[in-house]
Short mmCIF file of C-alpha atoms and ligand atoms in Angstrom, two decimals:
data_model
loop_
_atom_site.label_atom_id
_atom_site.label_comp_id
_atom_site.label_asym_id
_atom_site.label_seq_id
_atom_site.Cartn_x
_atom_site.Cartn_y
_atom_site.Cartn_z
CA UNK D 539 -20.37 4.97 -3.66
CA UNK D 540 -19.56 2.48 -0.89
CA UNK D 541 -16.63 0.39 -2.09
CA UNK D 542 -16.95 -3.38 -2.46
CA UNK D 543 -14.52 -4.67 0.16
CA UNK D 544 -14.36 -8.27 -1.04
CA UNK D 545 -14.24 -8.08 -4.83
CA UNK D 546 -13.34 -10.81 -7.29
CA UNK D 547 -10.46 -9.24 -9.21
CA UNK D 548 -9.13 -10.37 -12.59
CA UNK D 549 -5.42 -9.64 -12.98
CA UNK D 550 -4.30 -8.57 -16.45
CA UNK D 551 -0.62 -8.65 -17.37
CA UNK D 552 -1.05 -6.24 -20.31
CA UNK D 553 2.01 -7.32 -22.32
CA UNK D 554 0.52 -10.79 -22.63
CA UNK D 555 -3.23 -10.31 -22.83
CA UNK D 556 -4.23 -9.26 -26.36
CA UNK D 557 -2.27 -7.52 -29.10
CA UNK D 558 -4.23 -5.19 -31.40
CA UNK D 559 -1.54 -3.93 -33.80
CA UNK D 560 0.70 -6.85 -34.71
CA UNK D 561 3.57 -5.70 -32.48
CA UNK D 562 3.63 -9.06 -30.69
CA UNK D 563 2.93 -7.34 -27.37
CA UNK D 564 -0.45 -6.88 -25.75
CA UNK D 565 -1.89 -3.36 -25.49
CA UNK D 566 -4.78 -1.28 -24.19
CA UNK D 567 -7.01 -1.54 -27.29
CA UNK D 568 -6.48 -5.31 -27.02
CA UNK D 569 -7.69 -5.24 -23.42
CA UNK D 570 -10.74 -3.18 -24.40
CA UNK D 571 -11.56 -5.73 -27.09
CA UNK D 572 -11.49 -8.60 -24.57
CA UNK D 573 -13.25 -6.94 -21.64
CA UNK D 574 -16.48 -8.78 -22.36
CA UNK D 575 -14.66 -12.09 -21.73
CA UNK D 576 -13.86 -10.81 -18.24
CA UNK D 577 -17.28 -9.32 -17.59
CA UNK D 578 -18.88 -12.64 -18.65
CA UNK D 579 -16.82 -14.39 -16.00
CA UNK D 580 -18.77 -12.37 -13.44
CA UNK D 581 -15.87 -10.74 -11.59
CA UNK D 582 -16.13 -7.27 -10.05
CA UNK D 583 -12.90 -5.63 -11.18
CA UNK D 584 -9.77 -5.76 -13.28
CA UNK D 585 -6.27 -5.00 -12.02
CA UNK D 586 -3.73 -4.01 -14.66
CA UNK D 587 -0.05 -4.69 -14.06
CA UNK D 588 1.94 -1.53 -14.93
CA UNK D 589 1.23 0.22 -18.22
CA UNK D 590 3.40 3.28 -17.51
CA UNK D 591 6.48 4.51 -19.36
CA UNK D 592 9.20 1.95 -18.69
CA UNK D 593 12.32 0.43 -20.27
CA UNK D 594 10.73 -2.93 -19.23
CA UNK D 595 13.83 -4.30 -17.54
CA UNK D 596 11.57 -5.65 -14.78
CA UNK D 597 8.50 -6.20 -16.94
CA UNK D 598 7.12 -2.69 -16.37
CA UNK D 599 7.78 -2.61 -12.61
CA UNK D 600 10.63 -0.21 -13.39
CA UNK D 601 8.82 3.06 -14.08
CA UNK D 602 10.13 6.23 -15.66
CA UNK D 603 6.89 8.20 -15.52
CA UNK D 604 3.84 7.14 -13.51
CA UNK D 605 1.61 9.72 -15.17
CA UNK D 606 1.88 8.47 -18.75
CA UNK D 607 1.20 5.29 -20.68
CA UNK D 608 4.12 3.56 -22.38
CA UNK D 609 3.62 3.84 -26.19
CA UNK D 610 3.93 0.04 -26.41
CA UNK D 611 0.55 -0.13 -24.64
CA UNK D 612 -1.12 2.80 -26.41
CA UNK D 613 -2.18 6.32 -25.43
CA UNK D 614 -4.14 8.08 -22.71
CA UNK D 615 -7.10 8.13 -25.12
CA UNK D 616 -6.85 4.34 -25.40
CA UNK D 617 -6.80 4.22 -21.62
CA UNK D 618 -9.91 6.39 -21.30
CA UNK D 619 -11.71 4.21 -23.85
CA UNK D 620 -10.75 1.10 -21.88
CA UNK D 621 -12.03 2.55 -18.59
CA UNK D 622 -15.29 3.68 -20.21
CA UNK D 623 -15.95 0.22 -21.65
CA UNK D 624 -15.04 -1.49 -18.37
CA UNK D 625 -17.47 0.71 -16.48
CA UNK D 626 -20.20 0.07 -19.07
CA UNK D 627 -19.71 -3.63 -18.43
CA UNK D 628 -19.88 -3.17 -14.65
CA UNK D 629 -16.16 -3.73 -14.04
CA UNK D 630 -14.12 -1.56 -11.72
CA UNK D 631 -10.59 -0.65 -12.81
CA UNK D 632 -7.61 -0.94 -10.45
CA UNK D 633 -4.11 0.19 -11.44
CA UNK D 634 -0.74 -0.98 -10.19
CA UNK D 635 1.25 1.54 -8.18
CA UNK D 636 4.97 0.90 -7.93
CA UNK D 637 5.93 3.45 -5.31
CA UNK D 638 8.89 1.68 -3.75
CA UNK D 639 11.31 2.49 -6.57
CA UNK D 640 11.63 4.09 -10.00
CA UNK D 641 13.54 3.06 -13.08
CA UNK D 642 17.14 4.27 -13.18
CA UNK D 643 16.03 6.09 -16.36
CA UNK D 644 13.59 8.27 -14.38
CA UNK D 645 14.52 11.96 -14.76
CA UNK D 646 14.60 12.32 -10.94
CA UNK D 647 17.36 9.74 -10.71
CA UNK D 648 19.27 11.15 -13.69
CA UNK D 649 19.09 14.64 -12.14
CA UNK D 650 20.33 13.22 -8.82
CA UNK D 651 23.34 11.75 -10.60
CA UNK D 652 23.92 15.09 -12.30
CA UNK D 653 24.21 16.69 -8.84
CA UNK D 654 20.68 17.95 -8.05
CA UNK D 655 20.58 17.46 -4.26
CA UNK D 656 16.80 17.96 -4.06
CA UNK D 657 16.38 15.02 -6.43
CA UNK D 658 19.07 13.04 -4.60
CA UNK D 659 16.89 13.31 -1.45
CA UNK D 660 14.20 11.36 -3.28
CA UNK D 661 16.43 8.25 -3.15
CA UNK D 662 18.90 6.84 -0.65
CA UNK D 663 22.50 7.84 -1.27
CA UNK D 664 25.27 7.02 1.19
CA UNK D 665 29.03 7.50 1.24
CA UNK D 666 31.15 4.38 1.18
CA UNK D 667 32.82 3.12 4.32
CA UNK D 668 36.44 4.36 4.62
CA UNK D 669 37.60 1.18 2.87
CA UNK D 670 35.29 1.88 -0.10
CA UNK D 671 32.82 -0.87 0.72
CA UNK D 672 29.02 -0.37 0.92
CA UNK D 673 27.43 1.28 3.99
CA UNK D 674 25.93 -1.90 5.45
CA UNK D 675 25.08 -5.56 4.75
CA UNK D 676 21.61 -5.09 3.26
CA UNK D 677 20.71 -7.26 0.28
CA UNK D 678 18.17 -6.88 -2.48
CA UNK D 679 15.08 -9.08 -2.34
CA UNK D 680 16.27 -10.70 -5.55
CA UNK D 681 19.44 -11.77 -3.74
CA UNK D 682 21.75 -9.18 -5.30
CA UNK D 683 23.74 -6.62 -3.33
CA UNK D 684 21.42 -3.74 -2.36
CA UNK D 685 24.05 -1.03 -2.82
CA UNK D 686 25.33 0.12 -6.20
CA UNK D 687 28.22 2.48 -6.79
CA UNK D 688 27.78 5.62 -8.82
CA UNK D 689 31.12 7.07 -9.81
CA UNK D 690 29.74 10.54 -10.62
CA UNK D 691 28.39 11.07 -7.09
CA UNK D 692 31.08 8.82 -5.57
CA UNK D 693 28.31 7.35 -3.47
CA UNK D 694 26.29 4.18 -3.26
CA UNK D 695 22.55 4.14 -3.95
CA UNK D 696 20.14 1.64 -2.45
CA UNK D 697 17.98 -0.75 -4.44
CA UNK D 698 15.76 -3.51 -3.01
CA UNK D 699 15.25 -5.25 -6.37
CA UNK D 700 17.35 -4.80 -9.56
CA UNK D 701 20.19 -2.26 -9.81
CA UNK D 702 18.01 -0.56 -12.46
CA UNK D 703 15.33 0.07 -9.77
CA UNK D 704 16.72 2.59 -7.26
CA UNK D 705 14.60 2.62 -4.08
CA UNK D 706 12.69 5.81 -3.34
CA UNK D 707 12.82 7.60 -0.03
CA UNK D 708 9.09 7.55 0.69
CA UNK D 709 9.50 9.84 3.68
CA UNK D 710 10.67 12.66 1.37
CA UNK D 711 7.95 15.36 1.04
CA UNK D 712 8.75 15.91 -2.66
CA UNK D 713 8.14 12.21 -3.37
CA UNK D 714 4.92 12.20 -1.36
CA UNK D 715 3.55 15.23 -3.21
CA UNK D 716 4.29 13.57 -6.54
CA UNK D 717 2.60 10.33 -5.53
CA UNK D 718 -0.48 12.11 -4.22
CA UNK D 719 -0.80 14.14 -7.43
CA UNK D 720 -0.32 11.27 -9.84
CA UNK D 721 -2.74 9.01 -7.94
CA UNK D 722 -5.34 11.77 -7.98
CA UNK D 723 -4.73 12.15 -11.72
CA UNK D 724 -5.67 8.48 -12.28
CA UNK D 725 -8.68 8.78 -9.99
CA UNK D 726 -9.83 11.75 -12.08
CA UNK D 727 -9.64 9.50 -15.14
CA UNK D 728 -12.09 7.10 -13.49
CA UNK D 729 -9.75 4.62 -11.79
CA UNK D 730 -11.51 2.88 -8.88
CA UNK D 731 -8.63 1.48 -6.88
CA UNK D 732 -4.96 0.60 -6.68
CA UNK D 733 -2.69 -2.37 -6.07
CA UNK D 734 0.48 -1.35 -4.23
CA UNK D 735 3.59 -3.18 -5.26
CA UNK D 736 5.81 -4.54 -2.44
CA UNK D 737 4.08 -2.34 0.13
CA UNK D 738 5.89 -4.06 3.00
CA UNK D 739 9.27 -2.91 1.65
CA UNK D 740 8.42 0.81 1.70
CA UNK D 741 10.35 1.94 4.77
CA UNK D 742 13.73 1.26 6.32
CA UNK D 743 15.32 2.32 9.58
CA UNK D 744 17.34 5.48 9.16
CA UNK D 745 19.99 4.22 11.59
CA UNK D 746 21.03 1.92 8.73
CA UNK D 747 22.47 -0.80 10.97
CA UNK D 748 23.49 -4.21 9.61
CA UNK D 749 20.69 -6.77 9.64
CA UNK D 750 21.43 -9.71 11.95
CA UNK D 751 21.51 -13.26 10.56
CA UNK D 752 18.08 -14.86 10.31
CA UNK D 753 16.90 -16.71 13.38
CA UNK D 754 16.41 -20.36 12.40
CA UNK D 755 12.64 -20.11 12.87
CA UNK D 756 12.56 -17.13 10.52
CA UNK D 757 14.95 -18.41 7.90
CA UNK D 758 12.61 -21.02 6.49
CA UNK D 759 9.74 -18.61 6.38
CA UNK D 760 11.26 -15.67 4.54
CA UNK D 761 9.88 -15.44 1.01
CA UNK D 762 11.93 -17.18 -1.62
CA UNK D 763 14.00 -20.30 -1.62
CA UNK D 764 17.11 -20.54 0.49
CA UNK D 765 19.27 -20.27 -2.59
CA UNK D 766 18.54 -16.55 -2.32
CA UNK D 767 20.87 -14.96 0.28
CA UNK D 768 18.10 -12.49 1.25
CA UNK D 769 16.60 -15.32 3.28
CA UNK D 770 19.71 -15.50 5.44
CA UNK D 771 18.98 -12.18 7.15
CA UNK D 772 16.45 -11.10 9.71
CA UNK D 773 15.06 -7.96 8.08
CA UNK D 774 14.75 -5.84 11.18
CA UNK D 775 16.38 -2.68 9.83
CA UNK D 776 15.57 -2.70 6.11
CA UNK D 777 11.89 -3.48 6.42
CA UNK D 778 9.18 -1.54 8.25
CA UNK D 779 10.71 -0.42 11.49
CA UNK D 780 8.13 0.27 14.23
CA UNK D 781 4.62 0.73 12.94
CA UNK D 782 5.80 1.07 9.34
CA UNK D 783 2.39 -0.17 8.26
CA UNK D 784 0.89 3.16 9.32
CA UNK D 785 2.34 4.51 6.07
CA UNK D 786 -0.76 2.98 4.50
CA UNK D 787 -2.75 5.85 6.04
CA UNK D 788 -1.01 8.14 3.55
CA UNK D 789 -1.97 5.84 0.71
CA UNK D 790 -5.60 5.96 1.84
CA UNK D 791 -5.50 9.75 2.11
CA UNK D 792 -3.98 10.16 -1.37
CA UNK D 793 -6.25 7.62 -3.05
CA UNK D 794 -9.54 8.61 -1.42
CA UNK D 795 -12.03 6.91 0.89
CA UNK D 796 -13.99 5.28 -1.91
CA UNK D 797 -10.98 3.62 -3.61
CA UNK D 798 -10.39 -0.11 -3.21
CA UNK D 799 -6.78 -0.50 -2.05
CA UNK D 800 -4.77 -3.68 -1.81
CA UNK D 801 -1.11 -4.34 -1.30
CA UNK D 802 1.47 -7.00 -2.00
CA UNK D 803 3.42 -8.53 0.85
CA UNK D 804 6.50 -10.26 -0.45
CA UNK D 805 7.81 -11.12 3.00
CA UNK D 806 6.89 -14.63 4.02
CA UNK D 807 8.16 -13.74 7.47
CA UNK D 808 5.08 -12.86 9.59
CA UNK D 809 3.08 -12.46 6.41
CA UNK D 810 -0.37 -12.62 7.95
CA UNK D 811 0.55 -10.41 10.90
CA UNK D 812 1.85 -7.76 8.49
CA UNK D 813 -1.30 -8.08 6.41
CA UNK D 814 -3.35 -7.35 9.54
CA UNK D 815 -1.19 -4.32 10.39
CA UNK D 816 -1.57 -2.87 6.90
CA UNK D 817 -5.35 -3.28 6.92
CA UNK D 818 -6.22 -1.55 10.17
CA UNK D 819 -9.04 1.00 9.81
CA UNK D 820 -7.98 3.94 7.63
CA UNK D 821 -5.36 1.88 5.80
CA UNK D 822 -5.60 -0.66 2.94
CA UNK D 823 -8.61 -2.91 2.35
CA UNK D 824 -6.54 -6.05 1.89
CA UNK D 825 -3.04 -7.39 1.46
CA UNK D 826 -2.06 -10.55 -0.32
CA UNK D 827 0.70 -12.83 0.87
CA UNK D 828 2.51 -15.72 -0.77
CA UNK D 829 1.11 -18.33 1.65
CA UNK D 830 -1.67 -19.62 -0.62
CA UNK D 831 0.26 -19.94 -3.90
CA UNK D 832 3.33 -21.37 -2.19
CA UNK D 833 1.16 -24.01 -0.50
CA UNK D 834 -1.03 -24.48 -3.62
CA UNK D 835 -4.06 -23.68 -1.47
CA UNK D 836 -3.52 -26.69 0.81
CA UNK D 837 -5.91 -27.36 3.71
CA UNK D 838 -3.12 -26.69 6.23
CA UNK D 839 -2.30 -23.30 4.68
CA UNK D 840 -5.95 -22.21 4.62
CA UNK D 841 -6.51 -23.31 8.23
CA UNK D 842 -3.36 -21.48 9.29
CA UNK D 843 -4.51 -18.28 7.53
CA UNK D 844 -7.90 -18.50 9.21
CA UNK D 845 -6.21 -19.00 12.60
CA UNK D 846 -3.72 -16.18 12.27
CA UNK D 847 -5.93 -13.54 10.63
CA UNK D 848 -8.63 -11.49 12.31
CA UNK D 849 -10.69 -11.71 9.13
CA UNK D 850 -10.15 -13.24 5.70
CA UNK D 851 -11.74 -10.10 4.23
CA UNK D 852 -8.41 -8.40 4.76
CA UNK D 853 -6.34 -11.02 2.91
CA UNK D 854 -6.76 -11.30 -0.83
CA UNK D 855 -6.71 -14.93 -1.95
CA UNK D 856 -4.86 -16.00 -5.10
CA UNK D 857 -2.95 -18.94 -6.55
CA UNK D 858 -1.22 -17.62 -9.69
CA UNK D 859 0.19 -14.31 -10.85
CA UNK D 860 2.81 -12.81 -13.16
CA UNK D 861 5.37 -13.61 -10.42
CA UNK D 862 4.56 -17.24 -9.64
CA UNK D 863 4.50 -20.37 -11.77
CA UNK D 864 0.93 -21.09 -12.85
CA UNK D 865 -0.75 -23.49 -10.43
CA UNK D 866 -2.95 -25.33 -12.94
CA UNK D 867 -2.19 -28.95 -13.74
CA UNK D 868 -4.95 -29.49 -16.26
CA UNK D 869 -6.78 -32.02 -14.07
CA UNK D 870 -9.55 -32.15 -11.46
CA UNK D 871 -7.38 -30.41 -8.90
CA UNK D 872 -7.71 -27.11 -10.79
CA UNK D 873 -11.49 -27.17 -10.46
CA UNK D 874 -11.43 -28.12 -6.79
CA UNK D 875 -9.00 -25.31 -6.01
CA UNK D 876 -11.12 -22.83 -7.97
CA UNK D 877 -14.24 -23.87 -6.07
CA UNK D 878 -12.38 -23.56 -2.78
CA UNK D 879 -11.20 -20.05 -3.73
CA UNK D 880 -14.73 -19.03 -4.75
CA UNK D 881 -16.05 -20.29 -1.40
CA UNK D 882 -13.43 -18.67 0.87
CA UNK D 883 -14.60 -15.30 2.21
CA UNK D 884 -12.58 -12.26 1.19
CA UNK D 885 -11.26 -10.80 -2.05
CA UNK D 886 -10.14 -13.26 -4.72
CA UNK D 887 -7.59 -12.50 -7.44
CA UNK D 888 -7.81 -14.58 -10.62
CA UNK D 889 -4.78 -14.41 -12.91
CA UNK D 890 -5.42 -14.13 -16.65
CA UNK D 891 -5.71 -17.56 -18.25
CA UNK D 892 -6.33 -19.36 -14.96
CA UNK D 893 -9.98 -19.61 -16.02
CA UNK D 894 -8.70 -21.77 -18.92
CA UNK D 895 -6.48 -23.96 -16.71
CA UNK D 896 -3.39 -22.75 -18.56
CA UNK D 897 -0.41 -24.79 -17.37
CA UNK D 898 3.05 -23.37 -16.67
CA UNK D 899 4.93 -23.37 -20.00
CA UNK D 900 8.61 -24.31 -20.17
CA UNK D 901 10.74 -21.65 -21.82
CA UNK D 902 14.18 -22.08 -23.33
CA UNK D 903 16.86 -19.94 -21.75
CA UNK D 904 17.33 -18.03 -25.01
CA UNK D 905 13.69 -16.89 -24.92
CA UNK D 906 13.74 -15.61 -21.36
CA UNK D 907 14.06 -11.87 -20.77
CA UNK D 908 13.38 -11.66 -17.01
CA UNK D 909 16.63 -10.82 -15.17
CA UNK D 910 15.44 -12.65 -12.05
CA UNK D 911 14.81 -15.89 -13.96
CA UNK D 912 18.19 -15.58 -15.65
CA UNK D 913 19.96 -14.92 -12.35
CA UNK D 914 19.08 -18.36 -10.99
CA UNK D 915 18.58 -20.19 -14.27
CA UNK D 916 17.49 -22.99 -14.40
CA UNK D 917 16.82 -23.30 -10.66
CA UNK D 918 14.45 -20.51 -9.68
CA UNK D 919 10.68 -21.06 -9.69
CA UNK D 920 10.62 -18.97 -12.89
CA UNK D 921 8.39 -15.95 -13.44
CA UNK D 922 8.32 -15.56 -17.19
CA UNK D 923 6.51 -18.82 -17.96
CA UNK D 924 3.39 -17.35 -16.37
CA UNK D 925 3.75 -14.36 -18.71
CA UNK D 926 3.42 -16.34 -21.96
CA UNK D 927 0.53 -14.67 -23.86
CA UNK D 928 -3.06 -15.79 -23.43
CA UNK D 929 -4.52 -18.02 -26.17
CA UNK D 930 -7.85 -16.78 -27.53
CA UNK D 931 -8.19 -19.64 -30.02
CA UNK D 932 -6.72 -23.15 -30.17
CA UNK D 933 -4.98 -22.47 -33.49
CA UNK D 934 -1.17 -22.29 -33.35
CA UNK D 935 -1.01 -21.07 -36.98
CA UNK D 936 -2.94 -17.99 -35.95
CA UNK D 937 -0.68 -17.37 -32.89
CA UNK D 938 -3.71 -18.52 -30.86
CA UNK D 939 -5.50 -15.27 -31.72
CA UNK D 940 -3.10 -13.24 -29.57
CA UNK D 941 -1.31 -11.34 -32.33
CA UNK D 942 -0.94 -11.06 -36.08
CA UNK D 943 2.80 -10.60 -35.47
CA UNK D 944 5.34 -12.63 -33.54
CA UNK D 945 4.46 -12.99 -29.85
CA UNK D 946 7.08 -11.54 -27.50
CA UNK D 947 7.37 -14.97 -25.84
CA UNK D 948 6.85 -18.23 -27.76
CA UNK D 949 3.35 -19.65 -27.43
CA UNK D 950 3.62 -23.42 -27.30
CA UNK D 951 0.14 -24.11 -25.93
CA UNK D 952 -1.37 -27.54 -26.45
CA UNK D 953 -4.45 -27.06 -28.64
CA UNK D 954 -6.44 -29.87 -26.94
CA UNK D 955 -5.72 -28.30 -23.58
CA UNK D 956 -6.95 -24.91 -24.82
CA UNK D 957 -10.16 -26.48 -26.17
CA UNK D 958 -10.77 -28.15 -22.78
CA UNK D 959 -10.10 -24.78 -21.16
CA UNK D 960 -12.80 -23.07 -23.18
CA UNK D 961 -15.29 -25.97 -23.14
CA UNK D 962 -14.97 -27.18 -19.54
CA UNK D 963 -12.99 -24.89 -17.28
CA UNK D 964 -14.32 -21.51 -18.39
CA UNK D 965 -18.01 -22.44 -17.89
CA UNK D 966 -17.03 -23.92 -14.51
CA UNK D 967 -15.43 -20.63 -13.43
CA UNK D 968 -18.51 -18.72 -14.57
CA UNK D 969 -20.74 -21.04 -12.54
CA UNK D 970 -18.81 -20.80 -9.33
CA UNK D 971 -18.32 -17.04 -9.55
CA UNK D 972 -22.07 -16.72 -10.05
CA UNK D 973 -22.65 -18.89 -6.94
CA UNK D 974 -20.16 -16.79 -4.94
CA UNK D 975 -22.11 -13.70 -5.91
CA UNK D 976 -25.60 -15.18 -5.47
CA UNK D 977 -24.91 -16.44 -1.93
CA UNK D 978 -22.55 -13.62 -1.00
CA UNK D 979 -19.83 -15.98 0.22
CA UNK D 980 -17.21 -13.24 -0.21
CA UNK D 981 -18.55 -11.12 2.63
CA UNK D 982 -19.33 -14.10 4.92
CA UNK D 983 -17.29 -14.97 7.98
CA UNK D 984 -15.62 -18.25 8.80
CA UNK D 985 -17.21 -19.97 11.78
CA UNK D 986 -15.37 -23.31 11.66
CA UNK D 987 -12.32 -24.43 9.79
CA UNK D 988 -10.39 -27.66 10.08
CA UNK D 989 -7.62 -29.20 8.05
CA UNK D 990 -7.77 -32.98 8.36
CA UNK D 991 -4.78 -34.13 6.39
CA UNK D 992 -5.73 -33.60 2.78
CA UNK D 993 -9.26 -32.46 3.56
CA UNK D 994 -10.36 -28.91 4.24
CA UNK D 995 -13.65 -28.66 6.12
CA UNK D 996 -14.90 -25.11 6.41
CA UNK D 997 -18.20 -23.55 7.45
CA UNK D 998 -19.14 -19.93 6.81
CA UNK D 999 -21.97 -17.65 7.92
CA UNK D 1000 -23.17 -15.11 5.37
CA UNK D 1001 -24.30 -11.60 6.25
CA UNK D 1002 -27.84 -12.75 5.44
CA UNK D 1003 -27.55 -15.39 8.20
CA UNK D 1004 -27.15 -18.47 5.99
CA UNK D 1005 -24.61 -21.18 6.74
CA UNK D 1006 -22.65 -23.08 4.13
CA UNK D 1007 -20.20 -25.91 4.58
CA UNK D 1008 -17.46 -26.70 2.08
CA UNK D 1009 -15.45 -29.92 1.95
CA UNK D 1010 -12.42 -29.96 -0.31
CA UNK D 1011 -10.37 -33.07 -0.75
CA UNK D 1012 -6.85 -32.47 -2.01
CA UNK D 1013 -6.12 -35.95 -3.20
CA UNK D 1014 -7.52 -37.84 -0.21
CA UNK D 1015 -10.40 -39.41 -2.06
CA UNK D 1016 -14.05 -38.53 -1.64
CA UNK D 1017 -14.74 -37.57 2.00
CA UNK D 1018 -17.46 -39.75 3.54
CA UNK D 1019 -19.97 -36.96 4.01
CA UNK D 1020 -19.57 -35.95 0.39
CA UNK D 1021 -22.04 -38.60 -0.66
CA UNK D 1022 -24.56 -38.30 2.21
CA UNK D 1023 -26.82 -35.47 1.11
CA UNK D 1024 -27.08 -33.75 -2.20
CA UNK D 1025 -24.85 -30.68 -2.12
CA UNK D 1026 -25.67 -27.28 -3.51
CA UNK D 1027 -22.71 -27.71 -5.82
CA UNK D 1028 -19.95 -30.25 -6.35
CA UNK D 1029 -17.09 -30.81 -8.74
CA UNK D 1030 -17.92 -33.56 -11.22
CA UNK D 1031 -15.98 -36.76 -10.56
CA UNK D 1032 -13.89 -37.22 -13.69
CA UNK D 1033 -12.09 -40.42 -12.82
CA UNK D 1034 -9.69 -38.60 -10.51
CA UNK D 1035 -11.46 -39.19 -7.21
CA UNK D 1036 -8.49 -38.07 -5.19
CA UNK D 1037 -9.59 -34.47 -5.69
CA UNK D 1038 -13.15 -33.35 -5.11
CA UNK D 1039 -15.03 -30.47 -3.61
CA UNK D 1040 -18.61 -29.87 -2.56
CA UNK D 1041 -20.65 -27.18 -0.84
CA UNK D 1042 -23.82 -27.62 1.21
CA UNK D 1043 -26.21 -25.15 2.74
CA UNK D 1044 -26.44 -26.34 6.36
C1 GLC I 1164 6.58 -7.02 -7.23
C2 GLC I 1164 6.13 -7.31 -8.64
C3 GLC I 1164 7.29 -7.97 -9.36
C4 GLC I 1164 8.45 -7.00 -9.38
C5 GLC I 1164 8.81 -6.55 -7.97
C6 GLC I 1164 9.71 -5.36 -7.97
O1 GLC I 1164 6.88 -8.16 -6.52
O2 GLC I 1164 4.97 -8.08 -8.62
O3 GLC I 1164 6.93 -8.37 -10.66
O4 GLC I 1164 9.58 -7.59 -9.95
O5 GLC I 1164 7.66 -6.14 -7.27
O6 GLC I 1164 9.02 -4.23 -8.46
#
């Protein structure tokens, strides 16, 4: 079957979606139970954050075994049942692939420490400098040192994230064979596509030279705030030397022609250019960058993406995820942003609970488990707030329908806000996703795009030859033309005229 190249994708963070057994943690039977909620939204696919065997130091992105489900989420039978139900409901299923690193509990890594040189080749081990210090100045993307000493091997190993996530050597044939086999295994179970974690961090230069300091024009653009020392380097040697993006041709080969493939680009530096490199023919379908969420979908950011990309079809749009604070504010701006996302051509990723306008909860330090949040506490943007479980009812006494046990993070949702979410925001999302599908905006191309201060003015041409114009005011008041002719669709003024959005067929 020809793959849909511009799907609307609903991201599920399984730990926080729906618990079925009172453990306080979401699981696969819980997802199966709630699939009709997602299908009713009208999206094309679900993407599951990792469900594989993991000690959960990095929320499941630290994997011990990519071929098996962690018992906290259920069994392979539960997985098969979930896929079958999703397909019955017309939803494709995409799985997360964390190929850049494993958990330090992975048997490969443990065998490497025990002296198995074949397994050691699957990672990056280097002797210390004569003075005992690490081989070079590379840093982890979280701002920690990238090199960690192992006294048994008397060598350093490399890790681009937490010390518990040793980086894999993706050029190693043994690693490649494993990846190909495990991806094929998931395809055989009916999986339709994959999301590749930190795909732009896959390769480093084997000369292993020190990175130079960041050029001033780069420094501000590297992902993360400047309180993270990673932003102080120009990542010329530790990130994608040469045409590193051609590695995506392997991913395509291993996953199959008919799989939908998208990747995460965590480097704000040249984000769009990298996205274009990774989505050349024979590579990934799309890459998502942090431009949109970091700019909260502002007119300037959208116009810049349109300018710098060859096609928005190759950049997946999103505003919230398990890694970013939720963007919703519980006011008209949420609806305007949603309409703008529905209108923009290209794939669109909706994060669980966004369709209810869930705001970013504040967590107490004692409740937080994410090592990255704790590292910069209380100053980082904070990832775990966005992982607070989804409320299925507005009743706090019933743990908002998430679990019959104690939720793994406290759920302090405001019941009135949840009721508004279900009564107002959810039907709005259903409407606009239906419009996106009916008029095929996703596969259209942009023919004009202008950011005038707080107003985004964008015109698209659909494959069927129809033109639509969208005007989105981000707090600038109602643009003049908004009132001239009756639009096809507009956000209802709700007293907050600063934000409004409307779409016309022109
Ligand atoms: C990606 C994941 C994030 C994780 C990191 C390291 O950015 O989305 O949650 O911590 O990769 O695997």
